Short mmCIF file of C-alpha atoms in Angstrom, two decimals:
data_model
loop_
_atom_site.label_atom_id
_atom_site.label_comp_id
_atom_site.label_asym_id
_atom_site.label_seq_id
_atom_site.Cartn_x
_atom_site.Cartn_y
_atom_site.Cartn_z
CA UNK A 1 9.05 8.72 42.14
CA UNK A 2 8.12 11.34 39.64
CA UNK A 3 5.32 11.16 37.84
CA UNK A 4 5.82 10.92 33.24
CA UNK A 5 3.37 13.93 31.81
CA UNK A 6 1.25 12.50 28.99
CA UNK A 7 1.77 14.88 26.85
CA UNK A 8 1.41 14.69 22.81
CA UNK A 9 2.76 11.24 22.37
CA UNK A 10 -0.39 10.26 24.75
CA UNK A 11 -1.92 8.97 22.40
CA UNK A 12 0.07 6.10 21.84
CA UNK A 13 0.21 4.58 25.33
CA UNK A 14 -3.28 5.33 26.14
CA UNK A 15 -6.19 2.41 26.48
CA UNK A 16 -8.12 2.55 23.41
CA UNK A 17 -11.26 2.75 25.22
CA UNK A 18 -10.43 6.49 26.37
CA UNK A 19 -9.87 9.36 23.87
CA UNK A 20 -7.42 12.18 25.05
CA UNK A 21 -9.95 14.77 25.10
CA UNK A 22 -11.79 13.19 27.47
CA UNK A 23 -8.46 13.42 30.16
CA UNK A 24 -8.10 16.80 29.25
CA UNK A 25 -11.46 17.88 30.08
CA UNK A 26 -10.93 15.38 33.19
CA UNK A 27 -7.72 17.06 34.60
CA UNK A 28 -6.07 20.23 33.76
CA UNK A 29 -1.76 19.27 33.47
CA UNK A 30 -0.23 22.55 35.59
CA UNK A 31 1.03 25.10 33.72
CA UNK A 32 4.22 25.73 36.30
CA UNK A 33 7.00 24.13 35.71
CA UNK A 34 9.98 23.45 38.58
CA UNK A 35 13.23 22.55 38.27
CA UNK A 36 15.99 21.67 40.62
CA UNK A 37 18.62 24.23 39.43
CA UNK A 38 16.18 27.39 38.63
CA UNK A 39 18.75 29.51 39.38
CA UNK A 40 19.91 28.79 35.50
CA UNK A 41 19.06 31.45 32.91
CA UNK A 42 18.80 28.50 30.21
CA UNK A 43 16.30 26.50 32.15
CA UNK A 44 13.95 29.22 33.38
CA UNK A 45 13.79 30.37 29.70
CA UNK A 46 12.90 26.74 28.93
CA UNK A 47 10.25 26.52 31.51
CA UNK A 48 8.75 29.94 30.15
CA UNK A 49 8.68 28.28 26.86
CA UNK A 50 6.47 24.86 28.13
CA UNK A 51 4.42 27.22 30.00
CA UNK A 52 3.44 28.97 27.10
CA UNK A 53 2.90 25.78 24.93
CA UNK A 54 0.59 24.43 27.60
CA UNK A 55 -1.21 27.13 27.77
CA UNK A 56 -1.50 27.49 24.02
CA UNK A 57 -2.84 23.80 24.06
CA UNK A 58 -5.54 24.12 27.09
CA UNK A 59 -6.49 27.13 24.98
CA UNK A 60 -6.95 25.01 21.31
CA UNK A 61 -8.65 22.39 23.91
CA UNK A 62 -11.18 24.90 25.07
CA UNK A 63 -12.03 25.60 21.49
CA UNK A 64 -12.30 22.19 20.27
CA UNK A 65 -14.91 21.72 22.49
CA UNK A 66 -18.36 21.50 21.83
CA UNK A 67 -20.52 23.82 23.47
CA UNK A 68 -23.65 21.90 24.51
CA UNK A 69 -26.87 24.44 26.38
CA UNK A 70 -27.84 22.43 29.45
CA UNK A 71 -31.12 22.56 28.53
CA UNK A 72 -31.09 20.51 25.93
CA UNK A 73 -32.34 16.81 25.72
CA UNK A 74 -29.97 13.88 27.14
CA UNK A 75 -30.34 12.08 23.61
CA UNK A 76 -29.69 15.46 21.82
CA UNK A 77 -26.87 16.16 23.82
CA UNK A 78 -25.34 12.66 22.61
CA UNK A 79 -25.83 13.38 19.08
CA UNK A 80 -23.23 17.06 19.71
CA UNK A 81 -20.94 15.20 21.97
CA UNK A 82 -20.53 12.59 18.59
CA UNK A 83 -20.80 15.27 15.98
CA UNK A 84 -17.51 16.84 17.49
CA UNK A 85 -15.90 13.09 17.26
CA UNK A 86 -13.77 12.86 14.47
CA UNK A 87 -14.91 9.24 14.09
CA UNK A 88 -17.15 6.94 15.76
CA UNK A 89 -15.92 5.68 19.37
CA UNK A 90 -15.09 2.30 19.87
CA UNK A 91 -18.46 1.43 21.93
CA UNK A 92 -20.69 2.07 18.95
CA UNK A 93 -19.05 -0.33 17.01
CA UNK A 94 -20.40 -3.41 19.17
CA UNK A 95 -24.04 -2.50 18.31
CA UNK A 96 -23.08 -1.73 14.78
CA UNK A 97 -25.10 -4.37 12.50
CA UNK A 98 -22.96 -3.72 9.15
CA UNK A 99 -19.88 -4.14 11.37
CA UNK A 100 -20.83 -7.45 12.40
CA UNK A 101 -22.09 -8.82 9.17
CA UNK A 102 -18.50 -7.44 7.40
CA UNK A 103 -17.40 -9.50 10.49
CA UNK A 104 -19.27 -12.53 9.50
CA UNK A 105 -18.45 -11.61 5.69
CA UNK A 106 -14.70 -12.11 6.20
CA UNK A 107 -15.18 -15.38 8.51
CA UNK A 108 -12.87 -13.73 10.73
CA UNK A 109 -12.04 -15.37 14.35
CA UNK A 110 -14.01 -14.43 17.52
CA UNK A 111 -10.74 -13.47 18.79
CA UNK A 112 -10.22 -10.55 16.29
CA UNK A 113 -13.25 -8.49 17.71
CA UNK A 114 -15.25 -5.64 16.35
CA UNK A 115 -13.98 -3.23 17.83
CA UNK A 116 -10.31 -3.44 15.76
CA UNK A 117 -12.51 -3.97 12.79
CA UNK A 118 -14.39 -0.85 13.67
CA UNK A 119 -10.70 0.91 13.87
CA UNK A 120 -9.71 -0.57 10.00
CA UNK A 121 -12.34 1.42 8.45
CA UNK A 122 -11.02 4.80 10.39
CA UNK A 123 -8.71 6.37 7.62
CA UNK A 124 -6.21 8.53 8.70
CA UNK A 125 -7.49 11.60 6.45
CA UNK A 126 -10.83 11.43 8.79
CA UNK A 127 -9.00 11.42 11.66
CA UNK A 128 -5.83 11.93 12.50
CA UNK A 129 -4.95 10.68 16.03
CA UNK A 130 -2.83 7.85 15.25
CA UNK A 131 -4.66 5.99 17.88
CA UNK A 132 -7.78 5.45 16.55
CA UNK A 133 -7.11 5.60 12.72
CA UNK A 134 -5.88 2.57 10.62
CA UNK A 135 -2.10 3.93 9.62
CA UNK A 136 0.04 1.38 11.94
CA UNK A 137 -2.52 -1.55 11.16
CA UNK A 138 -2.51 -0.48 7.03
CA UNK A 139 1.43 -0.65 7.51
CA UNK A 140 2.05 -3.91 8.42
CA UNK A 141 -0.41 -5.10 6.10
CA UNK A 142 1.58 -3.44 3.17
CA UNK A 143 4.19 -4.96 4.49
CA UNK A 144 2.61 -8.48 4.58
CA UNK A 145 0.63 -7.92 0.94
CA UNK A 146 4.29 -7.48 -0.27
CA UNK A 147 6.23 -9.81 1.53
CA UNK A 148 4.00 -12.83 0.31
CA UNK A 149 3.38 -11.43 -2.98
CA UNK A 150 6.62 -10.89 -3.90
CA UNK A 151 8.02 -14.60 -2.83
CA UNK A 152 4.83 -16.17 -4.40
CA UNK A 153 5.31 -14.85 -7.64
CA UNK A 154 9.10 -15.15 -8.04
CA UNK A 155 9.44 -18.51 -6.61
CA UNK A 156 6.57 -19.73 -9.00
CA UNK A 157 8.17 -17.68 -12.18
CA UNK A 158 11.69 -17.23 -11.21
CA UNK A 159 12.63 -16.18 -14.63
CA UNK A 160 10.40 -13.30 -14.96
CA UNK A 161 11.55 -9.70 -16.00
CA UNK A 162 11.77 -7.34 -12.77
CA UNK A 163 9.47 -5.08 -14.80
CA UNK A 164 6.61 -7.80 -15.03
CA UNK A 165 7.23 -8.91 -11.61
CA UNK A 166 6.27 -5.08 -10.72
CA UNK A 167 3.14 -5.00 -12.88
CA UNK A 168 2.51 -8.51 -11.53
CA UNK A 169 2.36 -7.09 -7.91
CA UNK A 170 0.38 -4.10 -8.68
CA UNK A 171 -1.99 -6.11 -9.92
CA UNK A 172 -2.57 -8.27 -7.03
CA UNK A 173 -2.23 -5.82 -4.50
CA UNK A 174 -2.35 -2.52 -5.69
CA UNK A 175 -4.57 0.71 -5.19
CA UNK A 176 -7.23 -0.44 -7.48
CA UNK A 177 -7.25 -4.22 -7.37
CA UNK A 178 -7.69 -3.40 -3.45
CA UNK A 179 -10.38 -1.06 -4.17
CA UNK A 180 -12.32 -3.58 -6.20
CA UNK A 181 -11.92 -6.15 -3.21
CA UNK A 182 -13.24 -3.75 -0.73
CA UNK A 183 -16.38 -3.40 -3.41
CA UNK A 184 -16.55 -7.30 -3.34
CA UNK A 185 -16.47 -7.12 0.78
CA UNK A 186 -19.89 -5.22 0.72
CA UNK A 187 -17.92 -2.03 2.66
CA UNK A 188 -19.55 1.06 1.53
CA UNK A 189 -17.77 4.56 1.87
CA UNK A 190 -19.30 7.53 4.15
CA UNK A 191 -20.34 10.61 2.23
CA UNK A 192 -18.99 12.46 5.09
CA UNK A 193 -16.63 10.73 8.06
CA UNK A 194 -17.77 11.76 11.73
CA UNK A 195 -18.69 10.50 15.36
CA UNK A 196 -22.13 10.09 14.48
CA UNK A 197 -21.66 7.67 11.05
CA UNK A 198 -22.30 4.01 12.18
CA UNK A 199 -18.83 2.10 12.50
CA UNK A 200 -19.81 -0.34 9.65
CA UNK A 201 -19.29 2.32 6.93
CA UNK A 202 -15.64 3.55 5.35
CA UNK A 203 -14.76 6.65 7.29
CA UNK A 204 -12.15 8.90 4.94
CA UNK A 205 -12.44 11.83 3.36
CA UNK A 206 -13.55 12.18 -0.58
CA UNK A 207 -11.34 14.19 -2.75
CA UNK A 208 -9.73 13.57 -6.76
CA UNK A 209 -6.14 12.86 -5.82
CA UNK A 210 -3.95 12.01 -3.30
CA UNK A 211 -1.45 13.77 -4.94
CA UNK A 212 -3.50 16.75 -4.48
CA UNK A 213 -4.10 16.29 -0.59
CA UNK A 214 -0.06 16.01 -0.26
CA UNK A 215 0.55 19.10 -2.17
CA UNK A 216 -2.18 21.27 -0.22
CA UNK A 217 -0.36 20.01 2.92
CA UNK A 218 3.58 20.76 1.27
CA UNK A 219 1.86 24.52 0.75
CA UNK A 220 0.28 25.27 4.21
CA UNK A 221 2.12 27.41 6.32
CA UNK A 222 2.71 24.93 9.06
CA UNK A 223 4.71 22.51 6.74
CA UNK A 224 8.65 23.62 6.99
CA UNK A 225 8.86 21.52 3.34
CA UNK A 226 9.32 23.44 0.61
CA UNK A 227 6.24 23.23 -2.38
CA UNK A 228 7.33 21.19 -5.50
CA UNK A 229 6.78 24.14 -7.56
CA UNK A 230 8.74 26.51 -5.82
CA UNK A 231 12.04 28.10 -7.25
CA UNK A 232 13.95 26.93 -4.92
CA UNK A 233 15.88 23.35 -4.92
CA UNK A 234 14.95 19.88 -3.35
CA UNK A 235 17.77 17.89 -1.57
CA UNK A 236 16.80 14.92 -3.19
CA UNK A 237 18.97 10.93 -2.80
CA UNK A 238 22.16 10.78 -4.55
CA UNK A 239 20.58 8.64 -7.74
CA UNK A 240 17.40 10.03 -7.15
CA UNK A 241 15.63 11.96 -9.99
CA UNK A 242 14.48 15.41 -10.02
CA UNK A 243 11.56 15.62 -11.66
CA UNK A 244 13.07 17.28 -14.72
CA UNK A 245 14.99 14.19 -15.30
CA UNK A 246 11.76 11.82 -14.46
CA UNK A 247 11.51 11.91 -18.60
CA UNK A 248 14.49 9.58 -18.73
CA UNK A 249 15.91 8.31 -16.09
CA UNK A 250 12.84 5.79 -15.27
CA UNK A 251 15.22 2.92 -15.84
CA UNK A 252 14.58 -0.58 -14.24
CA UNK A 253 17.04 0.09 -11.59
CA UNK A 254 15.68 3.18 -10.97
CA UNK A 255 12.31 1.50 -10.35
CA UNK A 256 13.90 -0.91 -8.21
CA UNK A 257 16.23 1.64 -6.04
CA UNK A 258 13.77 4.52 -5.66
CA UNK A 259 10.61 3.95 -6.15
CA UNK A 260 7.91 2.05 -4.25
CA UNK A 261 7.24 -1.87 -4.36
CA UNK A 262 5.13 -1.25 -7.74
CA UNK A 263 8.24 0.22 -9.40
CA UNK A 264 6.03 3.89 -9.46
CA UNK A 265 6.97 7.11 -8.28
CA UNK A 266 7.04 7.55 -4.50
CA UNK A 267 5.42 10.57 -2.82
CA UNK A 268 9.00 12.56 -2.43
CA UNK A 269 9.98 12.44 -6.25
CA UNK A 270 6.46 12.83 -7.73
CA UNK A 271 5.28 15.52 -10.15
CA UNK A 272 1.58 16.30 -11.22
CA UNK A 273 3.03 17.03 -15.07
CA UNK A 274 4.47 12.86 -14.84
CA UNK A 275 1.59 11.27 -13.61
CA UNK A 276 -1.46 9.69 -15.25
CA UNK A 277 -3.81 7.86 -14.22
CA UNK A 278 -2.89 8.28 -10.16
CA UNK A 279 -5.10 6.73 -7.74
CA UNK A 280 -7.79 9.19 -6.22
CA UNK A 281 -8.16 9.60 -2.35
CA UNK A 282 -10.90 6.73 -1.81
CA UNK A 283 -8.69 4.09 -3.86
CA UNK A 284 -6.01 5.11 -1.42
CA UNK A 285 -8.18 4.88 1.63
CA UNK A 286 -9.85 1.60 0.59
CA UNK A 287 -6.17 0.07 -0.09
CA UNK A 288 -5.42 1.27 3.45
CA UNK A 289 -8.30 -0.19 5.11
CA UNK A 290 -8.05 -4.19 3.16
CA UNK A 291 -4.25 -3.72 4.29
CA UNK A 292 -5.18 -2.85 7.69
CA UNK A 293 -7.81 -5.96 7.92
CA UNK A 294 -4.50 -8.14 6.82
CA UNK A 295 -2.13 -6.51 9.84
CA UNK A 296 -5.54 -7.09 12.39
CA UNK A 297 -5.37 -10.62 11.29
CA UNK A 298 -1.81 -11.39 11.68
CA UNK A 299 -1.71 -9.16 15.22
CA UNK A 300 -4.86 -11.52 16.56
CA UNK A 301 -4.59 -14.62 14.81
CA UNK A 302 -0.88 -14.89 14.16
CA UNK A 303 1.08 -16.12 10.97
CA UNK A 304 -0.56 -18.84 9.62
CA UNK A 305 -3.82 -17.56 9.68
CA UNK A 306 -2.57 -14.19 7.60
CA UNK A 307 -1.08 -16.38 5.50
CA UNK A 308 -4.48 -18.28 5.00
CA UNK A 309 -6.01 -15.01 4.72
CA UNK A 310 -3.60 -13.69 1.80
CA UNK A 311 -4.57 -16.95 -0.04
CA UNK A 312 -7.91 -16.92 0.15
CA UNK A 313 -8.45 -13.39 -0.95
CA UNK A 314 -5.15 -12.44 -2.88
CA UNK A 315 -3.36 -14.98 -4.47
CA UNK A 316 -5.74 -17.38 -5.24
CA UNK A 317 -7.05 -14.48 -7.96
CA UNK A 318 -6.68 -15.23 -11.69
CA UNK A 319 -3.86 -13.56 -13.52
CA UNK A 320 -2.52 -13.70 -16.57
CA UNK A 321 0.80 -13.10 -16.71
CA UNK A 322 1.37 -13.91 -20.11
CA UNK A 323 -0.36 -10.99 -21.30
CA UNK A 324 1.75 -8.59 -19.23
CA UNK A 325 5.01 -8.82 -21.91
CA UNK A 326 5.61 -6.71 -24.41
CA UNK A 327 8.52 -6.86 -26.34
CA UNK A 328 10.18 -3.88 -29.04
CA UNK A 329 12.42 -6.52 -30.85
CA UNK A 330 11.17 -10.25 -29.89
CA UNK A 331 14.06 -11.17 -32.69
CA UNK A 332 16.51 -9.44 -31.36
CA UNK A 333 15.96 -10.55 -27.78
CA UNK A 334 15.64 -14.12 -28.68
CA UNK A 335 19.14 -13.59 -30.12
CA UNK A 336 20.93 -12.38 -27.24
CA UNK A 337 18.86 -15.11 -25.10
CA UNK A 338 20.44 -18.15 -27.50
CA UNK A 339 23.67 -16.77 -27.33
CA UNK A 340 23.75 -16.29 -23.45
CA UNK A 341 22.78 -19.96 -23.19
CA UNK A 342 25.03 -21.06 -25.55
CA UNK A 343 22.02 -22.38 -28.29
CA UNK A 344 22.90 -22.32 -32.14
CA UNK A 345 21.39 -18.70 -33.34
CA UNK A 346 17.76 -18.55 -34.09
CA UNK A 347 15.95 -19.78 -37.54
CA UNK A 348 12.60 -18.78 -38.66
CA UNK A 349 11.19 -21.44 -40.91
CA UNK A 350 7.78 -21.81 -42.23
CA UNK A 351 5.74 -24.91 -41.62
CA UNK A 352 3.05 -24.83 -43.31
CA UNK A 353 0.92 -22.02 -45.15
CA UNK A 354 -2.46 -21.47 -47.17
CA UNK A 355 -4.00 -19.06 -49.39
CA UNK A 356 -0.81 -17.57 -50.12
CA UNK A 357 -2.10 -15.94 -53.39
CA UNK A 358 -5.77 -15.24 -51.45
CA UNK A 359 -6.81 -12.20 -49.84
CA UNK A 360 -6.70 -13.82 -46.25
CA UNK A 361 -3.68 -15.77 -46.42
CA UNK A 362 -2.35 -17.59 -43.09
CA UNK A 363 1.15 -18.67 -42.66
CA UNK A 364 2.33 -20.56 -39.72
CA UNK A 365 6.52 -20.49 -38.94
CA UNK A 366 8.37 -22.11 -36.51
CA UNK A 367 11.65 -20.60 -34.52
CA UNK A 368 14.65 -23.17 -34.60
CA UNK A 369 17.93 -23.25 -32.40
CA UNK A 370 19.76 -26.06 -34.46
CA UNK A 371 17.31 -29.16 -34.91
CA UNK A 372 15.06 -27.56 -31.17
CA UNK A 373 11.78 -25.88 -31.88
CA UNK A 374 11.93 -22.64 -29.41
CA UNK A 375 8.42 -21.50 -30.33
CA UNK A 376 5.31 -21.38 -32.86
CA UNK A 377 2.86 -18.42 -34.45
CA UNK A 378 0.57 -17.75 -37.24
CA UNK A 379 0.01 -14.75 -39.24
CA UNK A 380 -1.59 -13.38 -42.33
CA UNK A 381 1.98 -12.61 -43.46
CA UNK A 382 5.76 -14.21 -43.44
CA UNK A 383 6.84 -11.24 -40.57
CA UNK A 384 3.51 -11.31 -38.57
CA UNK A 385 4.28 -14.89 -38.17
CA UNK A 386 7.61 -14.62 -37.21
CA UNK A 387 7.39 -11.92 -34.85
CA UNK A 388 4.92 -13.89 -33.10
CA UNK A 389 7.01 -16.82 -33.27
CA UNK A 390 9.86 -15.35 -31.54
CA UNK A 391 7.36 -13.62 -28.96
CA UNK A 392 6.32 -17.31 -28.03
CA UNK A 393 9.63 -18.76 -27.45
CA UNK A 394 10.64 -16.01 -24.93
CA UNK A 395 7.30 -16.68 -23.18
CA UNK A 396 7.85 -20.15 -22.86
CA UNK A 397 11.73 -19.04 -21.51
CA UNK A 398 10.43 -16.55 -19.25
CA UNK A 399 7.06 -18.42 -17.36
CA UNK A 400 8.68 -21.17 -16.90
CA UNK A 401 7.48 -22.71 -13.49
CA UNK A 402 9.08 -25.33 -11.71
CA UNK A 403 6.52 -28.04 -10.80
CA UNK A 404 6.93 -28.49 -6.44
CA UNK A 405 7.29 -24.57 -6.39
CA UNK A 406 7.78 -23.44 -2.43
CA UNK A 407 7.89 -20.23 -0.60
CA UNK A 408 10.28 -19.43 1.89
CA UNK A 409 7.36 -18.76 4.36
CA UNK A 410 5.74 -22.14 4.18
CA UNK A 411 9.41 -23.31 5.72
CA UNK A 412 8.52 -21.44 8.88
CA UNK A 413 7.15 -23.32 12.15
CA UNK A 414 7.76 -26.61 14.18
CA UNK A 415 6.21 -28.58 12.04
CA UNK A 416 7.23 -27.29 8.21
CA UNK A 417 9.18 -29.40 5.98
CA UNK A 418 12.80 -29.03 5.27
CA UNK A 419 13.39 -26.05 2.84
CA UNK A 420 15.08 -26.50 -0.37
CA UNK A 421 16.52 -23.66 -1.83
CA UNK A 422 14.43 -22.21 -5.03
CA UNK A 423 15.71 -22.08 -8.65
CA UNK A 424 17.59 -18.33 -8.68
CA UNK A 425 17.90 -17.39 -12.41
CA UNK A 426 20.37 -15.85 -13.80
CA UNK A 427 18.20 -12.77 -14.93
CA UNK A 428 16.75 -11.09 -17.87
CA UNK A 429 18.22 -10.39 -21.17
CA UNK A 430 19.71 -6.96 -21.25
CA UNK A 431 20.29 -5.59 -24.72
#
């Protein structure tokens, strides 16, 4: 049998315990190459060409590492060897005492151990082996944050606008709101990530925008991808928006087709001139990391106890989605919404008033579909009353909540109940 060559995709099959430099420095790979047919023009130019890469890499190996005198003390001589680390190995993090109490923190199971806690709070912009950083853990837990997020919100308002359900979900699991629950968790971020930082700390690296750190890497002169400021053009999706039509083509569909899961610009169609407010680098990295405690939890522990985990730190947060509306024409919309569900038209009436002739009058008018009261408000004039009026009765259209609300993922295992299929409305009002 032959034997594979670990090359650059080492990484991925190697025991987490050992870091690749450590085999390098171990054993040398040979730099000859043999083939079968050598005779072949093609294939000796081929093996030329992985000669010369392996060479090049023993050669960026040899200058990666540390140069430590031999005189030096044993316990100095472990402080180099971790300076050169681009994060803290995995056997520091089991005499780590912030690790353990975040352990403790979190209540997580025995059988989720430090040392995968130790690897959620490795971002990837501290280090970049994809083996010891949080990227696959942070992208299941996106995944999960959205799957449950998105199923507990519209199976508990099934009538909600697609652009509240978006501002909904940012606000349970977005940048920020993630970066306030790390805060809450006690999990304090490095000033600078490194082998020597104890494991219990937030290891990424500080900087204003991510949006910056994705344009410095567009513009090195590794990257093949073309700067978003340069002259010439992107090959952007066939509906996707260039960002001199970002202005106004930032449509509900749009948000839906091709953007990200909080209807916002995705990193291939942004532009710094169309973006305010962005998340900086350590609301990014602390996202990451409470993402990448989720996908730990469902990898060790299994479904039920991510889903106990999302409710417990997620969901069971208090929102108000009442406050997230805001309508242009409340009257107008109310309109269309009678006629679509065949109610008489709309009728504001008043129902009761005082002080009319006072300087702080208060009126309070009522919103009728035939002899049905849609909604109630109060203003200190006939219009201010109305508008409001109207702005309750879509409210009380559009929460609407059905009173045994399921999800679709408490139907899963042996021993779930039956699933009934949730209310599916038939959308918002489109004027």
């Amino acid at each position: 049998m032959k034997a594979l060559r670990l090359l650059r995709w080492s990484g991925s099959v190697l025991s987490p315990r050992t870091r690749p430099c450590s085999i390098h420095q171990a054993y040398r790979y040979p730099t000859k190459i043999r083939f079968l047919s050598a005779w072949n023009p093609s294939l000796q130019q081929h093996a030329q060409g992985q000669e010369q890469i392996l060479e090049r890499e023993e050669e960026e190996e040899d200058d990666d590492e540390p140069i430590i005198p031999e005189d030096m003390p044993p316990h100095l001589q472990k402080e180099a060897r971790l300076r050169a680390l681009p994060s803290p190995p995995l056997a520091e993090a089991t005499r780590s005492a912030k690790l353990a109490a975040l352990h403790a923190r979190l209540s997580l199971s025995p059988r989720l151990p430090v040392q995968t806690l130790a690897r959620c709070l490795v971002d990837g912009t501290a280090d970049p082996n994809p083996g010891f950083n949080n990227t696959a853990l942070s992208a299941l837990g996106r995944d999960l944050y959205s799957y449950y997020t998105t199923e507990a919100i519209l199976c508990r308002y099934p009538r909600l606008p697609t652009a509240v359900v978006l501002a909904a979900m940012k606000a349970y699991v977005g940048p920020k709101t993630l970066t306030q629950i790390t805060k809450e968790w006690g999990v304090e971020l490095v000033a600078e990530p490194g082998g020597e930082v104890d494991p219990g700390y937030l290891q990424c690296k500080r900087g204003d925008s991510m949006l910056d750190h994705q344009d410095s890497k567009k513009n090195s002169s590794n990257s093949p991808v073309a700067a978003p400021h340069d002259s010439q053009p992107r090959i952007m999706g066939v509906n996707q928006p260039t960002p001199e039509r970002q202005s106004w083509s930032r449509g509900v569909s749009s948000m839906t087709v091709n953007n990200d899961e909080f209807g916002g610009l995705t990193e291939d169609n942004r532009h710094p001139s169309k973006i305010t407010n962005a998340p900086t680098a350590v609301e990014y990295a602390c996202a990451r990391f409470v993402q990448a405690v989720m996908g730990a939890v469902y990898l060790h522990r299994g479904r039920e106890a991510a889903k106990t985990f999302f409710k417990e730190h997620i969901i069971s947060r208090h929102l108000d989605i009442g406050k997230m509306f805001e309508f242009k024409r409340p009257a107008h919309d109310l309109t269309r919404l009678c006629a679509r569900e065949g109610l008489d038209s709309p009728v504001a009436r008043i129902l009761s008033e005082t002080g009319r002739l006072s300087r702080h009058p208060v009126f309070i008018v009522g919103v009728f579909a035939g002899r049905e009261k849609l909604g109630e408000g109060s203003g200190s004039s006939l219009n201010e009353a109305r508008v409001r009026a109207a702005v309750g009765a879509l409210k009380g259209w559009y929460l609407y909540s059905p009173l045994d609300a399921r999800v679709p993922s408490e139907a899963e295992g042996p021993h779930a109940k039956p699933w009934k299929p949730a209310l599916i409305d038939i959308g918002e009002v489109i004027c």
